[in-house]
XYZ file of C-alpha atoms in Angstrom:
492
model
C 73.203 40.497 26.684
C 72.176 36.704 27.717
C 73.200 37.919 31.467
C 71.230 41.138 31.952
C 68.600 40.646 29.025
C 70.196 44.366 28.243
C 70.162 45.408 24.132
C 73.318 46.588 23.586
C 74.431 45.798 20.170
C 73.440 46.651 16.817
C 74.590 44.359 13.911
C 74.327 44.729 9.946
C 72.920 41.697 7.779
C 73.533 41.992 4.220
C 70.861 39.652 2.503
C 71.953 36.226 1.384
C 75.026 36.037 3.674
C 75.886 34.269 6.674
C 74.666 36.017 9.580
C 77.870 34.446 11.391
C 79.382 37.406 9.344
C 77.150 40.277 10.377
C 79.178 42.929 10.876
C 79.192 44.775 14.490
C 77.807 48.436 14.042
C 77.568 50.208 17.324
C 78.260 48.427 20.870
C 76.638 49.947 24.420
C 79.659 49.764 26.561
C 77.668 51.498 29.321
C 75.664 48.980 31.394
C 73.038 51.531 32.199
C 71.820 51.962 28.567
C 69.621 50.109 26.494
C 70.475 50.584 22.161
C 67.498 50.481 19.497
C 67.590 51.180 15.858
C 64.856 52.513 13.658
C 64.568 54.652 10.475
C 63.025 57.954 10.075
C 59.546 58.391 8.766
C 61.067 60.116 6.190
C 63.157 56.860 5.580
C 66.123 59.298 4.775
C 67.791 58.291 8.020
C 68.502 55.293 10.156
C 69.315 55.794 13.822
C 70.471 53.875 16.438
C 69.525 55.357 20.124
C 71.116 54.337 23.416
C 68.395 55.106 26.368
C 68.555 55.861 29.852
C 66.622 56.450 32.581
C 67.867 60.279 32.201
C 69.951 60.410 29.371
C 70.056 59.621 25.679
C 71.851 59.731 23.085
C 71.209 59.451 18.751
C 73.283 58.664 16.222
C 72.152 58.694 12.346
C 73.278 57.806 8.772
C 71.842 58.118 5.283
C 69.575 55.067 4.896
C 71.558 55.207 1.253
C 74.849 55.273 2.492
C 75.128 52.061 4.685
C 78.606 51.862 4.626
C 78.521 55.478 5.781
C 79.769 56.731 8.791
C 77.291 57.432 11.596
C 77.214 60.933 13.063
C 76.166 62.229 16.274
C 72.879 64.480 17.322
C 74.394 65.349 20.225
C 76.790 63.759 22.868
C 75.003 62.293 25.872
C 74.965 64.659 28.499
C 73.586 63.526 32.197
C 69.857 64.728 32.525
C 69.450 65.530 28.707
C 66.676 63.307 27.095
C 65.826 63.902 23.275
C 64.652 61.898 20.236
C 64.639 62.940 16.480
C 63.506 62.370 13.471
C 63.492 64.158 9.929
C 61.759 66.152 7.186
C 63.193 68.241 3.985
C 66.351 69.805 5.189
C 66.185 69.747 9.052
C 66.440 66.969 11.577
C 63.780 68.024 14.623
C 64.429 67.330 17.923
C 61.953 66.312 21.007
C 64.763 67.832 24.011
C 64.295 68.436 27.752
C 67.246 70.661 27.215
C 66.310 73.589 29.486
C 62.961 72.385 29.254
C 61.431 69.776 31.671
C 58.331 69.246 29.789
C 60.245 69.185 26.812
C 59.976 71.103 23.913
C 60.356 70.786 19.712
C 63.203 72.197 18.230
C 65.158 71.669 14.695
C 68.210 72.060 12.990
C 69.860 71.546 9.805
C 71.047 68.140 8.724
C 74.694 68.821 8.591
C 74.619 70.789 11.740
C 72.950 68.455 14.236
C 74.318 69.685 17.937
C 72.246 71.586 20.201
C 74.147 74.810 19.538
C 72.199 74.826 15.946
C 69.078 74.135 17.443
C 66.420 76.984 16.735
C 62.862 76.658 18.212
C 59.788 75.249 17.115
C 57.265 74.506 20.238
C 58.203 76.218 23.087
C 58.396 74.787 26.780
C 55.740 75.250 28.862
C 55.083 74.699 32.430
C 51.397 73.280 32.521
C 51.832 71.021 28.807
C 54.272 67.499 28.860
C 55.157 67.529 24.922
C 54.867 63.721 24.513
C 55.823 63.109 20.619
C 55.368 64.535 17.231
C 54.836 63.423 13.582
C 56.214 65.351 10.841
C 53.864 65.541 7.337
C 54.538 67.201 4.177
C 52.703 70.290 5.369
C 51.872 69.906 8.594
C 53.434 69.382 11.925
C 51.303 66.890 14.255
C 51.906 66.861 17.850
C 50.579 65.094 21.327
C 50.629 66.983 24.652
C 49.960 66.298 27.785
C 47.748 68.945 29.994
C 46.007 68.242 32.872
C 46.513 64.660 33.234
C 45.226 64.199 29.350
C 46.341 63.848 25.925
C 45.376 66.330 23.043
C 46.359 65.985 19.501
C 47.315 69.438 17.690
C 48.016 69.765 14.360
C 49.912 72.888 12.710
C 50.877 74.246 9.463
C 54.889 74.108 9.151
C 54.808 77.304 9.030
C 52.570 77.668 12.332
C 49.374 78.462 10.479
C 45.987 76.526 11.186
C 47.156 75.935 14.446
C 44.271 73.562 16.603
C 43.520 70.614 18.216
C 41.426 67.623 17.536
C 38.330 67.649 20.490
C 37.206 64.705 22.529
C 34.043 64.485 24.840
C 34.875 61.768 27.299
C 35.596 62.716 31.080
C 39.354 61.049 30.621
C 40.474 59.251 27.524
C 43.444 58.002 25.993
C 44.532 59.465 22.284
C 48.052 58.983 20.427
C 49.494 58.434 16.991
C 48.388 55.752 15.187
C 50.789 54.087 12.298
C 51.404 57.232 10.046
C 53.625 55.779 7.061
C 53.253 58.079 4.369
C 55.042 61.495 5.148
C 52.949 63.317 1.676
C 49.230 63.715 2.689
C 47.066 65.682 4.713
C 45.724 62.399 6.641
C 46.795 61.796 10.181
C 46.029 59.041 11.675
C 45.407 58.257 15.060
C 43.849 55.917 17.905
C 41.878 56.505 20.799
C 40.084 54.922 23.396
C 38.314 55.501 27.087
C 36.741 53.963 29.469
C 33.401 53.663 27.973
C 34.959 53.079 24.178
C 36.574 50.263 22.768
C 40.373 51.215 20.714
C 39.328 52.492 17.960
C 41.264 54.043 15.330
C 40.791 57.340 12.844
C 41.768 58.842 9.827
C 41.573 62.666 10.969
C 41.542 65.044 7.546
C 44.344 67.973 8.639
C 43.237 70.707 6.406
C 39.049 69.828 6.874
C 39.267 68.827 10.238
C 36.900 66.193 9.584
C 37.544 62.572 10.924
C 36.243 58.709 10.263
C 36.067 55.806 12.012
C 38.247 53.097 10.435
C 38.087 50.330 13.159
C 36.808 49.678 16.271
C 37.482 46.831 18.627
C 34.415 44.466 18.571
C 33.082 43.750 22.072
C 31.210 40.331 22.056
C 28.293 39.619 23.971
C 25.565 42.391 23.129
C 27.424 45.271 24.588
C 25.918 48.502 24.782
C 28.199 52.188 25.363
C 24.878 53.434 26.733
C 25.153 51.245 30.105
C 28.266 52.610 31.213
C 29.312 55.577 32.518
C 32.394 57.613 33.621
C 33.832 60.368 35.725
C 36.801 61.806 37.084
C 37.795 63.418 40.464
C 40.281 64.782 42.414
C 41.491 63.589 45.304
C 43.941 66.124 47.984
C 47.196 64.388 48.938
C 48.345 65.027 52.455
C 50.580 67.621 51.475
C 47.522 69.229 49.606
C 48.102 67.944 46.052
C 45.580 66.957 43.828
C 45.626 63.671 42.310
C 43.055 62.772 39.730
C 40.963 59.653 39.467
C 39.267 58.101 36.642
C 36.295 55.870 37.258
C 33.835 53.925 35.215
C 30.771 52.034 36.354
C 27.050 51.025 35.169
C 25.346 53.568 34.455
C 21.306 52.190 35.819
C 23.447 51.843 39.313
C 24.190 55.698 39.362
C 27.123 57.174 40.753
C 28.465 57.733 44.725
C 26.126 54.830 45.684
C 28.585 53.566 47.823
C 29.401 49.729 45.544
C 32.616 47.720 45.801
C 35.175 49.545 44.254
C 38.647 48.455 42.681
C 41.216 51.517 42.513
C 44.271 50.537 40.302
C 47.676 52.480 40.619
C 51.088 51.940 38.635
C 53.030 55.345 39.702
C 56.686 54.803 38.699
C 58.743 54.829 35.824
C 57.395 58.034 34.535
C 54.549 56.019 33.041
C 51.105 57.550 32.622
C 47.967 55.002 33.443
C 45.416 56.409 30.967
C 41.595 55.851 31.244
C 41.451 53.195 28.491
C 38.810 50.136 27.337
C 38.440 46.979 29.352
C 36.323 44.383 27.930
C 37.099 42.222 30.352
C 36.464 44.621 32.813
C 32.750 44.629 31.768
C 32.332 41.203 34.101
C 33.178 43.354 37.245
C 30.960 46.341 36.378
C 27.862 44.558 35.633
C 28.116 42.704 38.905
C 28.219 46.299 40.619
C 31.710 47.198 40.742
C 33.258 50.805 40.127
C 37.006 50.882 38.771
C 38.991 53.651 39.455
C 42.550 54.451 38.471
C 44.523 56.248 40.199
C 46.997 59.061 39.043
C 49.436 58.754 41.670
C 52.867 61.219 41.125
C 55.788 58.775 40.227
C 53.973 58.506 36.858
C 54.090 61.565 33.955
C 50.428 62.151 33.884
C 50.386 65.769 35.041
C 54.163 66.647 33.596
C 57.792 65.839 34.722
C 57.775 67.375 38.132
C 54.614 64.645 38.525
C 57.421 62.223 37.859
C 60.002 63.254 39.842
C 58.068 64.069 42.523
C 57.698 59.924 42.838
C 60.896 58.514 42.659
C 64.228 58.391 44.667
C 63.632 60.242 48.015
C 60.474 61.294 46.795
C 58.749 57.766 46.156
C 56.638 57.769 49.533
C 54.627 60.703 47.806
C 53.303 57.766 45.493
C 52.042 55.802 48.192
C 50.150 58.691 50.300
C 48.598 59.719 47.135
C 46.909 56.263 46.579
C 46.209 56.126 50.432
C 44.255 59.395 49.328
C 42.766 58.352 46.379
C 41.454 55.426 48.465
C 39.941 57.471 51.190
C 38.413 60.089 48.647
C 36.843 57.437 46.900
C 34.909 56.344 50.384
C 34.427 59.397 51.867
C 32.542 61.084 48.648
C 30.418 58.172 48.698
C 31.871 56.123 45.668
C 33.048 53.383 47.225
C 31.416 50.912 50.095
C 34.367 51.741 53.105
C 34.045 47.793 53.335
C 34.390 46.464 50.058
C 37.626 48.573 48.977
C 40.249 46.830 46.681
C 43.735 47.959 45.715
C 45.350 46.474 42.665
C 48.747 46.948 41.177
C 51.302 44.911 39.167
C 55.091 44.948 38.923
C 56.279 48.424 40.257
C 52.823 48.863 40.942
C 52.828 45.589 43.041
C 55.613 47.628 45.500
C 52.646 50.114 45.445
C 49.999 48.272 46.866
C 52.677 46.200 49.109
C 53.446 49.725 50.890
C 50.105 50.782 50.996
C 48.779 47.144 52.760
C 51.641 48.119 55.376
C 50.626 52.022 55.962
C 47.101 51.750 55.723
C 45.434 47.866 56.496
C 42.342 49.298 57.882
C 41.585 50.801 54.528
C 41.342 48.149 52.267
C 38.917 44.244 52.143
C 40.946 43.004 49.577
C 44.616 43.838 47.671
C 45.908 42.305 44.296
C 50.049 42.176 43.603
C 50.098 40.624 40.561
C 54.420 39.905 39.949
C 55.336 42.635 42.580
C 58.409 44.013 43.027
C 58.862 44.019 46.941
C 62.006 42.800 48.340
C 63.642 46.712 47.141
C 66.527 46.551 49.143
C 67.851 43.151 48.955
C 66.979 43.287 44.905
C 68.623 46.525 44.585
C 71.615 45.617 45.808
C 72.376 42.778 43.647
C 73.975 44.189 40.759
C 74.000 41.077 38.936
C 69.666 40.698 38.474
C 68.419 42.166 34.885
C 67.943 45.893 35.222
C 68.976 47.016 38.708
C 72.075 49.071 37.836
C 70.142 50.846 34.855
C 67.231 51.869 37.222
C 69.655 53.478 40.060
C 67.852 56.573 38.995
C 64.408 55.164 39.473
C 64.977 53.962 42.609
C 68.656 54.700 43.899
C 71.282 53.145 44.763
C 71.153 51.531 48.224
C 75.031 51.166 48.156
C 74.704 54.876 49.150
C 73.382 55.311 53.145
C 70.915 57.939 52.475
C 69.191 55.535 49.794
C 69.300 51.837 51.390
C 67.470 54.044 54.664
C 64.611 55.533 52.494
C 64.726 52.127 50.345
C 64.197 50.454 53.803
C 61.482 52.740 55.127
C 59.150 51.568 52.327
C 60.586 48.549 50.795
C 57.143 46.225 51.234
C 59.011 42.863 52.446
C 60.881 44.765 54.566
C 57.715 46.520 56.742
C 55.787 43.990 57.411
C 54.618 44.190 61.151
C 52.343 42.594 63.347
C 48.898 43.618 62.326
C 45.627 42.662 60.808
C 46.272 42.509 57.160
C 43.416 42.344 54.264
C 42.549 39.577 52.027
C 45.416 39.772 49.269
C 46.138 37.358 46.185
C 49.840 37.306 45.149
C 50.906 36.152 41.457
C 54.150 35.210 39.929
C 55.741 33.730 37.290
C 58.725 31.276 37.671
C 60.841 32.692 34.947
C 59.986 35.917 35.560
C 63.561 37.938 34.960
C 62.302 41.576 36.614
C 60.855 40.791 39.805
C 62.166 36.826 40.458
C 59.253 34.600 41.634
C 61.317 34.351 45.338
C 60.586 38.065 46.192
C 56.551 37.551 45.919
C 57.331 33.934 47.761
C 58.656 35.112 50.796
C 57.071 38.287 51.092
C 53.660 35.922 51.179
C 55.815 33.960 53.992
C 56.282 36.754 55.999
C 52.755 38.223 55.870
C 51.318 34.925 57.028
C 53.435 34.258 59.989
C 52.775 37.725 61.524
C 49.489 38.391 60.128
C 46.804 38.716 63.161
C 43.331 38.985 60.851
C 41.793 35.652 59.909
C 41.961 36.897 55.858
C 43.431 34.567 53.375
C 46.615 35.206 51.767
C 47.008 33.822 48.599
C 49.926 32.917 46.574
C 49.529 31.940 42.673
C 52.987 30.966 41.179
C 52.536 30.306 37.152
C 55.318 28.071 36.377
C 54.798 28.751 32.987
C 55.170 31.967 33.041
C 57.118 35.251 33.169
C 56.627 39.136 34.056
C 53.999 39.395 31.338
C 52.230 36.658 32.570
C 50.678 33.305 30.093
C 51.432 33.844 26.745
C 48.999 33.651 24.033
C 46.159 35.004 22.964
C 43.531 33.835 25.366
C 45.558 32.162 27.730
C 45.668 35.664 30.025
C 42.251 35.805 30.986
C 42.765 32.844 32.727
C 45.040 35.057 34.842
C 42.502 37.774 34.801
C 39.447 35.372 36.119
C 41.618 34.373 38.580
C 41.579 37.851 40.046
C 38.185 38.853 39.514
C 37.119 35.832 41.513
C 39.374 36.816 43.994
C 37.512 40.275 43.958
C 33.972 38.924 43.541
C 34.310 36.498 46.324
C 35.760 39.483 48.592
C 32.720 41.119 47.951
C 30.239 39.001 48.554
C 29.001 38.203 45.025
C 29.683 35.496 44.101
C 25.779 34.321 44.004
């Protein structure tokens, strides 16, 4: 849709024709959902899936038959999310249907609503199923416990059952491209903090793996210097929120360095401990990095989710606010040289947290963020706001526009001694318009009563995702880590 950059159409090109003459498929009439089309890894089955914040809904059709009419999983029902895919007689569905973690379940082909569904992986409380593939023999899935991913692997038949082991303190591991439905290979990629993406063929039935690729890291690095950890920091409310940190190695650990704690917390999405090579510029100049797993994001399950949106969201920002202080008070971080860094929805994140806590932090980075929530929210016309209602709420309704108010960044700005913070933008950014970042910058500096710079960088050739190209964004990044290194006091 050119108006709200929404996908809501799916076409059909027959090759050698005028696309003029594309036929129309399937049309999203509901402005809150977004429609995709894939096909199966069986390639038996196309499907076209309309998502929601809370709801979706599938439809397939013989990849054969495309003239065929498409059929239904199951009607879209409000707070049912599911996916499926396919293999020998039975479609298998990833549901949240009674099940807030989700669980696996399948049915027949020709009997695809929920009321055929029998199960395959049940729920469970403690374990976020995240996605599956489906083999000729064997049933590959990735779960979420504890704030980390593990890859188990299964006979169909529920034989063999075990998981694939990894050493690191916090890593990231998922699915790699898995194309070929009839072998006993599964590929997948993984990465942490200390290792480069790197990708594996893992052998199902010997439980052996290799090493197919590896990202190269110029400049002589060595694994060996770097080292990581992870803690847990107690919310106010007595939660525990995990951090992930990674720093040299010959520097040792608690020794009180310049620290940079990261946080994202919304949208259900998890910030994994991945590879930075970039990153490598900060740590050999003394830095720690820390990210934080503030609720608002999936890491530790649904309920982490939910717990940080709508009227919940403020538990987001007191969990960074603890992460922060954890970080200083067990002797990681130098209580003078603390940095908080977010971008987009994590931009509102470090916005509120620069409000509630000033004291706290030398230095914060909002790279594109997303701080005017109330104004934004109630303009029904910008890309996205009526589809993330459910993210967010909608301010139309009193009890939302007063919580939206209570935190909205732009909105709390107050007379007081703010840290050093660099703002970034793009001018054709279409999710959080370069104006919100502009006058939020306004504000700060009119009332601000510390002598600290705040710094606006507008790209005007650039949107949310920043320059384009392939080393064009570590401009962007420099610009930051100079930012950080000057803050600190090292840039000799």
């Amino acid at each position: 849709d050119p108006e709200t950059l929404r996908s809501f159409r799916i076409y059909k090109h027959v090759l050698g024709t005028d696309p003029a003459t594309d036929a129309l498929v399937y049309e999203e009439k509901d402005d809150t959902f977004s429609v995709y089309v894939w096909r199966t890894n069986s390639q038996k089955y196309l499907v076209i899936g309309s998502f929601q914040t809370v709801s979706n809904e599938m439809r397939v059709l013989r990849a054969d038959q495309p003239e065929g009419r498409w059929t239904v999983v199951q009607p879209r029902e409000r707070d049912h999310e599911y996916t499926v895919d396919h293999h020998g007689e039975h479609l298998y569905v990833r549901t949240n249907l009674d099940a807030k973690n989700f669980r696996l379940m399948r049915t027949l082909e020709n009997k695809p609503g929920k009321e055929n569904w029998e199960e395959v992986i049940p729920h469970r409380d403690d374990v976020l199923l995240e996605e599956f593939e489906l083999f000729a023999n064997h049933l590959a899935v990735a779960e979420r416990r504890n704030g980390l991913v593990r890859l188990r692997v299964r006979g169909h038949d529920g034989s063999d059952d075990h998981y694939v082991d990894f050493d690191d303190p916090a890593w990231l591991a998922g699915f790699g491209t898995n194309a070929t439905p009839n072998t006993t290979t599964l590929r997948f990629t993984y990465t942490s903090m200390t290792t480069p993406a790197s990708v594996f063929d893992y052998d199902m039935t010997g439980k052996s793996r290799t090493l197919r690729k590896e990202q190269p890291v110029l400049g002589g690095f060595d694994k060996s210097l770097y080292a990581a950890d992870r803690v847990w920091a107690t919310a106010k409310d007595g939660t525990k929120v995990p951090i992930a940190l990674v720093y040299r190695k010959d520097l040792g650990p608690k020794s009180k360095r310049p620290t940079v704690l990261y946080g994202y917390g919304s949208y259900g999405y998890s910030l994994d401990a991945t590879f930075s090579s970039a990153r490598l510029s900060l740590l050999d100049r003394g830095f720690v990095w820390a990210v934080a797993n503030i609720r608002g994001g999936e890491e530790l399950g649904r309920a982490w989710y939910e717990d940080g949106k709508l009227l919940n969201k403020k538990n987001t920002f007191t969990d960074f606010v603890a992460c922060g202080e954890h970080l200083v008070a067990d002797g990681w971080a130098d209580s003078e040289r603390l940095y908080a860094m977010g971008g987009s929805a994590g931009g509102l994140l470090v916005g509120a947290v620069a409000n509630m806590r000033p004291d706290l932090w030398d230095g914060v980075i909002a790279a594109v963020p997303f701080v005017d929530v109330v104004t934004t929210m109630l303009d029904d016309t910008i890309p996205l706001t009526t589809s993330e209602y459910d993210e967010w709420g909608n301010p139309n309704e009193a009890a939302f526009y007063d919580y939206m108010l209570s935190y909205s960044p732009y909105d709390q700005v107050s007379a007081q001694a703010y840290p050093a913070m660099l703002v970034t933008s793009g001018l054709h950014d279409s999710q959080v318009q370069f104006w919100e970042p502009t006058k939020w910058v306004a504000k700060l500096r009119t009332v601000n009563t510390s002598s600290e710079p705040i710094l606006l960088h507008t790209n005007m050739d650039a949107g949310h995702g920043g320059k384009s190209g392939r080393f064009a964004r570590y401009r962007e990044v420099a610009l930051e880590y100079a930012f950080l290194v000057d803050q600190a006091g090292l840039l000799e």
